[in-house]
Coordinates of C-alpha atoms in Angstrom, one line a residue:
M62 CA 70.3 151.5 102.8
D63 CA 70.3 154.1 105.5
M64 CA 72.8 156.5 106.9
Q65 CA 74.3 154.0 109.3
T66 CA 75.1 151.5 106.5
V67 CA 77.2 154.1 104.5
P68 CA 80.8 153.4 105.5
T69 CA 83.3 156.1 106.2
P70 CA 86.4 156.4 103.9
L71 CA 88.8 153.4 104.3
V72 CA 91.7 155.8 104.8
T73 CA 91.5 159.3 106.1
D74 CA 95.2 160.4 105.8
H75 CA 95.6 162.1 102.5
R76 CA 99.3 161.2 102.0
R77 CA 98.6 157.6 102.8
R78 CA 95.7 157.5 100.3
L79 CA 98.0 158.9 97.6
I80 CA 100.8 156.3 98.3
L81 CA 98.1 153.5 98.3
F82 CA 96.6 154.8 95.0
L83 CA 100.1 154.7 93.4
F84 CA 100.4 151.0 94.4
L85 CA 96.9 150.4 92.9
M86 CA 97.8 152.1 89.7
T87 CA 101.0 150.2 89.5
A88 CA 99.0 146.9 89.8
M89 CA 96.5 148.1 87.2
F90 CA 99.2 149.1 84.7
M91 CA 100.9 145.6 85.1
A92 CA 97.7 143.7 84.5
T93 CA 96.4 145.7 81.6
L94 CA 99.8 146.1 80.0
D95 CA 100.3 142.3 79.9
N96 CA 97.5 141.8 77.3
Q97 CA 99.1 144.5 75.0
I98 CA 102.8 143.8 75.6
V99 CA 102.7 140.2 74.4
S100 CA 101.4 141.2 70.9
T101 CA 104.7 142.1 69.4
A102 CA 106.5 139.2 70.9
L103 CA 104.1 136.5 69.5
P104 CA 106.2 135.8 66.3
T105 CA 109.3 135.2 68.5
I106 CA 107.4 133.0 70.8
V107 CA 106.0 130.9 67.9
G108 CA 109.5 130.7 66.3
E109 CA 110.8 129.1 69.5
F110 CA 107.9 126.8 70.3
G111 CA 106.3 126.2 66.9
H112 CA 102.5 125.4 66.9
L113 CA 101.5 128.4 64.7
E114 CA 98.0 127.0 64.8
R115 CA 97.8 127.9 68.5
F116 CA 99.0 131.5 68.0
G117 CA 95.7 133.1 68.8
W118 CA 95.3 131.3 72.1
I119 CA 98.2 133.1 73.7
G120 CA 96.2 136.3 73.7
S121 CA 92.7 134.7 73.9
A122 CA 93.5 132.5 77.0
Y123 CA 94.3 135.6 79.0
L124 CA 91.3 137.4 77.9
L125 CA 89.0 134.4 78.5
S126 CA 90.1 133.7 82.1
L127 CA 90.1 137.5 82.8
S128 CA 86.6 138.0 81.6
A129 CA 85.3 135.0 83.4
V130 CA 86.3 135.9 86.9
M131 CA 85.6 139.6 86.9
P132 CA 82.1 139.5 88.5
V133 CA 83.2 136.8 90.9
Y134 CA 86.0 138.8 92.3
G135 CA 83.7 141.9 92.7
K136 CA 81.3 139.7 94.8
L137 CA 84.1 138.1 96.8
G138 CA 85.3 141.6 97.8
D139 CA 81.9 142.5 99.0
L140 CA 81.7 139.2 101.1
F141 CA 85.2 139.0 102.5
G142 CA 86.7 142.5 102.2
R143 CA 88.7 144.1 99.5
K144 CA 92.2 143.8 101.0
Y145 CA 92.8 140.1 100.9
V146 CA 90.8 139.6 97.7
M147 CA 93.1 142.2 96.0
M148 CA 96.3 140.7 97.5
T149 CA 95.2 137.3 96.3
S150 CA 94.6 138.6 92.8
V151 CA 98.1 140.1 92.7
A152 CA 99.6 137.0 94.0
I153 CA 98.0 134.7 91.4
F154 CA 98.9 137.2 88.6
T155 CA 102.6 137.2 89.8
I156 CA 102.9 133.4 89.9
G157 CA 101.2 133.2 86.5
S158 CA 103.7 135.7 85.2
A159 CA 106.6 133.7 86.6
V160 CA 105.3 130.4 85.0
C161 CA 104.8 132.2 81.7
G162 CA 108.5 133.4 81.8
L163 CA 109.7 129.9 82.6
A164 CA 107.4 128.1 80.1
V165 CA 108.9 125.1 78.2
S166 CA 106.2 124.5 75.6
M167 CA 103.3 126.3 73.9
N168 CA 100.8 124.3 76.0
T169 CA 102.6 125.4 79.2
L170 CA 102.6 129.1 78.2
I171 CA 98.8 129.0 77.3
A172 CA 98.1 127.3 80.7
A173 CA 100.1 130.0 82.4
R174 CA 98.4 132.7 80.6
I175 CA 95.1 131.4 81.9
L176 CA 96.5 131.5 85.4
Q177 CA 97.7 135.1 84.8
G178 CA 94.2 136.1 83.6
L179 CA 92.5 134.6 86.8
G180 CA 94.7 137.1 88.7
G181 CA 94.4 140.1 86.2
G182 CA 90.6 139.9 86.3
G183 CA 90.6 140.4 90.0
I184 CA 93.1 143.1 89.9
M185 CA 91.1 145.3 87.5
V186 CA 87.8 144.8 89.4
S187 CA 89.2 145.1 93.0
I188 CA 91.2 148.3 92.1
F189 CA 87.9 150.2 91.1
A190 CA 86.1 148.7 94.2
V191 CA 88.9 149.8 96.6
N192 CA 88.8 153.3 95.0
A193 CA 85.1 153.4 96.0
D194 CA 86.2 152.7 99.7
L195 CA 89.1 155.2 99.6
F196 CA 87.5 158.3 98.2
E197 CA 84.3 160.3 98.6
P198 CA 81.8 160.1 95.7
R199 CA 82.8 163.3 94.0
E200 CA 86.5 163.0 94.8
R201 CA 86.4 159.5 93.3
A202 CA 85.5 161.0 89.8
R203 CA 88.9 162.8 89.7
Y204 CA 90.9 159.7 90.7
Q205 CA 88.9 157.5 88.3
S206 CA 90.1 159.7 85.6
Y207 CA 93.7 158.9 86.4
S208 CA 92.8 155.1 86.4
S209 CA 91.3 155.5 82.9
L210 CA 94.6 157.1 81.8
V211 CA 96.5 154.2 83.1
L212 CA 94.4 151.8 81.1
M213 CA 94.8 153.8 77.9
A214 CA 98.5 154.4 78.6
S215 CA 99.2 150.5 78.9
S216 CA 97.4 150.1 75.5
A217 CA 99.6 152.7 73.9
V218 CA 103.0 151.7 75.2
G219 CA 102.4 147.8 75.3
P220 CA 103.3 146.9 71.8
V221 CA 106.3 149.2 71.7
L222 CA 107.6 148.0 75.1
G223 CA 107.0 144.3 74.2
G224 CA 109.1 144.7 71.0
M225 CA 112.0 146.5 72.8
M226 CA 112.1 144.0 75.7
S227 CA 112.0 141.0 73.3
D228 CA 114.9 142.5 71.3
L229 CA 117.1 143.4 74.2
F230 CA 116.3 140.7 76.8
G231 CA 114.3 138.0 75.1
W232 CA 110.5 137.3 75.2
R233 CA 110.6 135.7 78.6
S234 CA 111.6 139.2 80.1
I235 CA 108.1 140.7 79.3
F236 CA 106.6 138.2 81.8
L237 CA 109.4 138.0 84.4
I238 CA 109.4 141.7 84.9
N239 CA 106.0 141.4 86.6
V240 CA 107.5 139.3 89.4
P241 CA 109.5 142.0 91.3
I242 CA 106.7 144.5 90.5
G243 CA 104.1 142.1 91.9
F244 CA 106.2 141.5 95.1
A245 CA 106.4 145.3 95.6
V246 CA 102.7 145.9 95.1
L247 CA 102.0 143.1 97.6
A248 CA 104.1 144.5 100.2
G249 CA 102.5 148.0 99.7
L250 CA 99.0 146.6 100.0
A251 CA 99.9 144.5 103.0
F252 CA 101.2 147.6 105.0
M253 CA 99.2 150.4 103.5
L254 CA 95.6 149.0 102.9
P255 CA 93.6 148.5 106.0
Y256 CA 91.2 145.5 106.3
R257 CA 87.5 146.3 106.6
K258 CA 85.5 143.2 107.6
P259 CA 82.1 143.2 105.9
H260 CA 79.0 143.0 108.2
R261 CA 77.5 139.9 106.6
R262 CA 78.0 136.2 106.7
P263 CA 79.9 134.9 103.6
K264 CA 77.7 132.6 101.4
I265 CA 79.3 131.8 98.2
D266 CA 77.1 131.2 95.2
Y267 CA 79.1 128.4 93.6
A268 CA 76.5 127.5 90.9
G269 CA 76.0 131.1 89.9
A270 CA 79.8 131.8 89.7
A271 CA 80.3 128.8 87.5
L272 CA 77.3 129.5 85.2
L273 CA 78.4 133.2 84.9
A274 CA 82.0 132.2 84.1
M275 CA 80.8 129.7 81.4
T276 CA 78.5 132.3 79.9
T277 CA 81.2 135.1 79.7
T278 CA 83.7 132.4 78.4
S279 CA 81.2 131.5 75.6
I280 CA 80.8 135.3 74.6
V281 CA 84.5 135.8 74.3
L282 CA 84.9 132.5 72.5
T283 CA 82.2 133.4 70.1
A284 CA 83.7 136.8 69.5
D285 CA 87.1 135.3 68.7
G286 CA 85.4 132.5 66.6
S287 CA 86.7 133.7 63.2
Q288 CA 90.2 133.6 64.5
L289 CA 90.1 130.5 66.6
F290 CA 87.7 128.4 64.6
G291 CA 87.9 129.7 61.1
S292 CA 84.4 131.2 60.9
L293 CA 81.7 132.7 63.2
V294 CA 79.2 130.2 61.7
S295 CA 81.3 127.2 62.0
P296 CA 79.7 124.2 63.8
L297 CA 82.0 124.7 66.8
S298 CA 81.1 128.4 67.0
L299 CA 77.4 127.6 66.8
S300 CA 77.6 125.0 69.4
I301 CA 79.4 127.5 71.8
I302 CA 76.7 130.1 71.2
S303 CA 74.0 127.6 72.1
F304 CA 75.9 126.5 75.2
G305 CA 76.4 130.1 76.2
A306 CA 72.7 130.8 75.8
I307 CA 71.7 127.8 78.0
C308 CA 74.1 128.9 80.7
A309 CA 72.8 132.4 80.7
I310 CA 69.2 131.2 81.2
A311 CA 70.3 128.8 83.9
W312 CA 72.3 131.5 85.6
V313 CA 69.1 133.8 85.8
F314 CA 67.2 130.9 87.5
V315 CA 70.0 130.2 89.9
E316 CA 70.5 133.9 90.9
R317 CA 66.8 134.3 91.7
R318 CA 67.1 131.8 94.5
A319 CA 70.7 132.4 95.7
P320 CA 71.0 134.1 99.2
E321 CA 74.2 135.9 98.1
P322 CA 74.0 136.1 94.3
I323 CA 77.3 136.9 92.4
L324 CA 75.4 139.7 90.6
P325 CA 72.2 140.6 92.4
L326 CA 69.3 140.7 89.9
P327 CA 67.5 143.6 91.8
L328 CA 70.4 145.8 90.6
F329 CA 68.8 145.6 87.0
R330 CA 65.5 147.0 88.4
N331 CA 67.3 150.3 88.8
S332 CA 67.2 151.9 85.3
T333 CA 70.5 153.8 86.0
F334 CA 72.4 150.6 86.5
S335 CA 71.0 149.0 83.4
L336 CA 71.6 152.0 81.2
L337 CA 75.2 152.3 82.4
L338 CA 75.8 148.8 81.5
V339 CA 74.6 149.6 78.0
I340 CA 76.9 152.6 77.9
S341 CA 79.8 150.6 79.0
V342 CA 79.3 147.9 76.3
M343 CA 79.0 150.5 73.6
S344 CA 82.0 152.4 75.0
G345 CA 84.1 149.3 74.9
G346 CA 83.1 148.7 71.2
I347 CA 84.1 152.1 70.0
A348 CA 87.2 152.8 72.4
I349 CA 89.0 149.5 72.8
G350 CA 87.6 147.8 69.7
M351 CA 88.6 150.4 67.2
V352 CA 92.3 150.9 68.1
N353 CA 93.8 148.2 65.8
Y354 CA 91.4 149.1 63.0
F355 CA 92.5 152.8 63.1
A356 CA 96.0 151.6 62.5
L357 CA 95.1 149.4 59.6
F358 CA 92.9 152.3 58.2
L359 CA 95.9 154.7 58.3
Q360 CA 98.4 152.4 56.8
T361 CA 96.2 151.3 53.9
T362 CA 94.3 154.4 52.8
T363 CA 97.0 157.0 53.4
G364 CA 100.1 155.1 52.5
L365 CA 101.8 156.1 56.0
S366 CA 104.6 153.8 57.3
P367 CA 103.7 152.0 60.6
S368 CA 105.9 154.4 62.6
R369 CA 104.4 157.5 61.0
A370 CA 100.9 156.2 61.4
G371 CA 101.7 155.6 65.1
L372 CA 102.5 159.2 65.4
L373 CA 98.8 160.1 64.5
F374 CA 97.8 158.0 67.6
I375 CA 99.4 160.9 69.7
L376 CA 96.4 162.9 68.7
L377 CA 93.9 160.3 69.7
T378 CA 95.7 159.8 73.0
G379 CA 96.0 163.5 73.6
G380 CA 92.3 164.0 73.0
L381 CA 91.6 161.2 75.5
V382 CA 93.8 162.7 78.2
C383 CA 92.3 166.1 77.8
G384 CA 88.7 164.7 77.9
S385 CA 89.4 162.4 80.8
L386 CA 91.1 164.9 83.0
S387 CA 88.7 167.7 82.2
A388 CA 85.6 165.4 82.9
G389 CA 87.1 164.1 86.1
R390 CA 87.6 167.5 87.6
I391 CA 84.3 169.0 86.5
I392 CA 82.4 165.9 87.8
S393 CA 84.3 166.3 91.1
K394 CA 83.0 169.9 91.3
T395 CA 79.5 169.6 90.0
G396 CA 78.6 166.0 90.8
R397 CA 77.0 165.6 87.4
Y398 CA 78.0 162.8 85.1
K399 CA 75.2 162.5 82.5
P400 CA 76.3 165.5 80.4
F401 CA 79.7 163.8 79.8
A402 CA 78.2 160.5 78.6
V403 CA 76.0 162.5 76.2
A404 CA 78.9 164.7 74.9
S405 CA 81.2 161.7 74.7
F406 CA 78.9 159.6 72.3
S407 CA 78.1 162.8 70.4
C408 CA 81.7 163.4 69.7
S409 CA 82.3 159.8 68.6
A410 CA 79.2 159.7 66.5
V411 CA 80.1 162.8 64.5
A412 CA 83.8 161.6 64.1
F413 CA 82.7 158.1 62.7
A414 CA 80.0 159.5 60.5
T415 CA 82.6 161.9 59.0
L416 CA 85.3 159.2 58.7
S417 CA 82.8 157.0 56.7
Q418 CA 83.0 159.6 54.0
V419 CA 86.8 159.8 53.9
H420 CA 88.5 158.7 50.6
A421 CA 92.1 157.8 49.8
G422 CA 93.0 161.4 48.9
T423 CA 91.7 163.0 52.1
P424 CA 94.3 165.3 53.9
I425 CA 96.0 163.4 56.7
A426 CA 95.6 166.5 59.0
F427 CA 91.8 166.2 58.6
I428 CA 91.9 162.5 59.6
G429 CA 94.0 163.3 62.6
A430 CA 91.6 166.1 63.8
L431 CA 88.8 163.4 63.5
M432 CA 90.8 161.0 65.6
M433 CA 91.3 163.8 68.2
I434 CA 87.6 164.4 68.4
H435 CA 87.0 160.7 68.9
G436 CA 89.8 160.7 71.6
I437 CA 88.2 163.6 73.4
G438 CA 84.8 161.6 73.2
I439 CA 86.4 158.5 74.8
G440 CA 87.9 160.5 77.5
L441 CA 84.8 162.4 78.5
A442 CA 82.9 159.3 79.5
Q443 CA 85.7 157.0 80.4
Q444 CA 85.0 156.9 84.2
V445 CA 81.1 157.6 83.9
P446 CA 79.9 153.9 84.0
V447 CA 82.0 153.0 87.1
I448 CA 81.2 156.1 88.9
G449 CA 77.5 155.8 88.1
V450 CA 77.0 152.3 89.2
Q451 CA 79.0 152.7 92.4
N452 CA 76.7 155.5 93.3
A453 CA 73.5 153.6 92.2
A454 CA 74.3 150.3 93.9
P455 CA 73.9 149.6 97.6
A456 CA 77.0 149.8 99.6
G457 CA 77.2 146.1 100.1
D458 CA 77.0 145.4 96.3
V459 CA 79.6 147.9 95.1
G460 CA 82.2 145.2 94.1
A461 CA 79.7 143.1 92.2
A462 CA 78.3 146.3 90.4
T463 CA 81.9 147.4 89.5
G464 CA 82.7 143.9 88.2
S465 CA 79.7 143.8 85.9
V466 CA 80.7 147.2 84.4
T467 CA 84.4 146.2 83.8
L468 CA 83.2 142.9 82.3
S469 CA 80.6 144.6 80.0
R470 CA 83.3 146.9 78.6
M471 CA 85.6 144.0 77.8
G472 CA 82.6 142.1 76.4
G473 CA 81.8 145.1 74.2
A474 CA 85.3 145.4 72.8
S475 CA 85.5 141.6 72.0
I476 CA 82.2 141.5 70.2
A477 CA 82.9 144.8 68.3
I478 CA 86.4 143.5 67.3
S479 CA 84.7 140.4 65.8
I480 CA 82.0 142.5 63.9
Y481 CA 84.6 144.9 62.6
G482 CA 86.8 142.0 61.4
A483 CA 83.9 140.4 59.6
I484 CA 83.0 143.6 57.8
I485 CA 86.5 144.2 56.5
G486 CA 86.8 140.6 55.5
S487 CA 83.6 140.5 53.6
Q488 CA 84.3 143.8 51.9
L489 CA 87.8 142.9 50.7
A490 CA 86.5 139.5 49.5
K491 CA 84.4 141.3 46.9
I492 CA 87.5 142.8 45.3
G493 CA 89.1 139.4 44.3
H494 CA 91.9 139.8 41.8
S495 CA 90.7 142.9 40.1
I496 CA 93.7 145.0 41.0
P497 CA 96.8 144.6 38.8
L498 CA 99.9 143.1 40.4
V499 CA 98.0 142.4 43.5
A500 CA 97.2 138.6 44.2
D501 CA 95.6 139.0 47.6
V502 CA 94.8 142.5 48.8
E503 CA 94.5 141.2 52.5
Q504 CA 98.1 140.1 52.6
L505 CA 99.6 143.4 51.5
T506 CA 102.0 145.0 53.9
P507 CA 102.6 148.8 54.0
K508 CA 106.1 148.1 52.5
M509 CA 104.7 146.1 49.8
M510 CA 102.0 148.7 49.0
A511 CA 104.7 151.4 48.7
A512 CA 106.6 149.3 46.1
L513 CA 103.4 148.9 43.9
P514 CA 103.0 151.2 40.8
E515 CA 101.0 154.3 41.4
A516 CA 97.8 153.1 39.7
S517 CA 97.8 149.9 41.7
R518 CA 98.7 151.5 45.0
L519 CA 95.7 154.0 44.6
A520 CA 93.3 151.1 43.6
V521 CA 94.3 149.3 46.9
A522 CA 93.9 152.5 48.9
D523 CA 90.4 153.1 47.3
A524 CA 89.5 149.5 48.0
Y525 CA 90.4 149.8 51.6
A526 CA 88.7 153.2 52.0
A527 CA 85.4 151.6 50.5
A528 CA 85.8 148.6 52.9
F529 CA 86.1 150.9 55.9
M530 CA 83.0 152.8 55.0
P531 CA 80.5 150.3 56.5
L532 CA 82.8 149.7 59.4
F533 CA 82.7 153.3 60.4
M534 CA 79.0 153.5 59.9
T535 CA 78.6 150.5 62.2
S536 CA 80.8 152.3 64.8
C537 CA 78.6 155.4 64.3
A538 CA 75.5 153.2 64.9
I539 CA 77.1 151.9 68.2
A540 CA 77.9 155.4 69.4
L541 CA 74.2 156.4 68.7
I542 CA 73.0 153.5 70.7
G543 CA 75.3 154.7 73.6
L544 CA 73.9 158.2 73.1
A545 CA 70.4 157.1 73.4
A546 CA 71.1 155.3 76.7
A547 CA 73.0 158.4 77.9
L548 CA 70.0 160.6 77.1
M549 CA 67.8 158.3 79.1
L550 CA 69.9 158.5 82.2
R551 CA 68.4 160.3 85.2
P552 CA 70.1 163.6 86.0
V553 CA 71.8 162.3 89.2
Q554 CA 74.0 164.5 91.3
L555 CA 76.7 162.7 93.1
P556 CA 76.9 163.5 96.9
R557 CA 80.0 165.3 98.2
T558 CA 80.3 162.8 101.0
R559 CA 78.9 159.4 102.0
E560 CA 77.0 161.1 104.8
E561 CA 75.1 163.2 102.3
I562 CA 73.4 160.1 100.9
S563 CA 69.9 160.6 102.5
P564 CA 67.6 157.7 103.5
A565 CA 65.0 159.2 101.1
T566 CA 67.4 159.1 98.1
A567 CA 68.3 155.5 99.0
A568 CA 64.7 154.5 99.3
A569 CA 63.9 156.1 95.9
E570 CA 66.8 154.3 94.3
A571 CA 65.7 151.0 95.8
A572 CA 62.1 151.4 94.8
E573 CA 62.9 152.2 91.2

């Protein structure tokens, strides 16, 4: 890569860039919200269509197709230009949303969710890649922090919004609302986003794309094995693991010979790229993967109602907002992102190590403070992997590199959720029927816990606190792995502009 190959910003007018960024954030909110908003509407959907045994597939189908296509969309943007790849993603997602809203059976809905995911995966990857074209390297850090806030905001408001819309307008409204929003985003992109034709002849790596899609699908299915197939070690789960391993090995052999690989293997020779992928996986595991388990922990060990427990998440979200915005502005000024990765995992490791010692009588304010520390930790490094790989990758592979980071984060979350569920399940199984008036501790709701005699309620709270101890220790170990990877990062300084990327620096990156 030399100075002639470093492209100028896609849009130079500041006002036009801000308007375009607003359209991009609207698309991201729409795609990420859809995986959360459906959760509270699932019982209503099952009540209408039946087929309770397919309950889990409504969420898993979206996550499966979304994960499978992320790296593919990144590469397609590198080959054909970001504009039309991004617009195609939005169009597919909008059509999928319309079909979801008009679904006549559970099978139709699951198929439409797959179609939605095929568009949603492209939206998430293309947005970060378009940001790389719109903003200079340091300026990008500030705007990526806003993107991170949109991701977390969708996670926070999704369940609440889904419940409200289902009650007021019916469950179909949570999908149909995406149709007018999708058309507005398409119109905005058509008029505001310029088309930049890549200076390379498109050669699509069909075999590599198919093998990578099957590998990522196998990983997500394996992570959801306990929910979908009854056990992580069931014959079907083990078969999927074996199939995924074969696909992964075959993918490596295919990519070594492909003229335009979906994910160029030379990227992995750059230690910065590899370490940032590790950081992204670990970050997904302790950020996205822990959200639902924090809610369960609060309701079972403190006796808080769901609504009061939800209020404590304001501390987690507030910490995340403070950490993300602060990191974005400081990275924009200094160009250094390594310190924030180190600080991020340090905060989370301390929070989880302390939470592992929490018992049923611990003051709620103390637990809230630990959640805030973890939130600050998440926010500090929320945008680091994306910024880092976009700076480390050659200009022609920015989309592929961005797709790999986004996928690794989702993969880390899926795997961590499966591990956390297995830990809690195994720990609670040891309790059996030892608590008076409690037949099955796993089926207790917060309302049922509140109705128990004081002695039984405290016994249940202590049982859950003991079950969560190994879970928090596991989260702490994940954070420490991320911290080790962060410490091994080279102290790279982001250039202020694309023109500052010198041939010597580019040659050093390539040689490494």
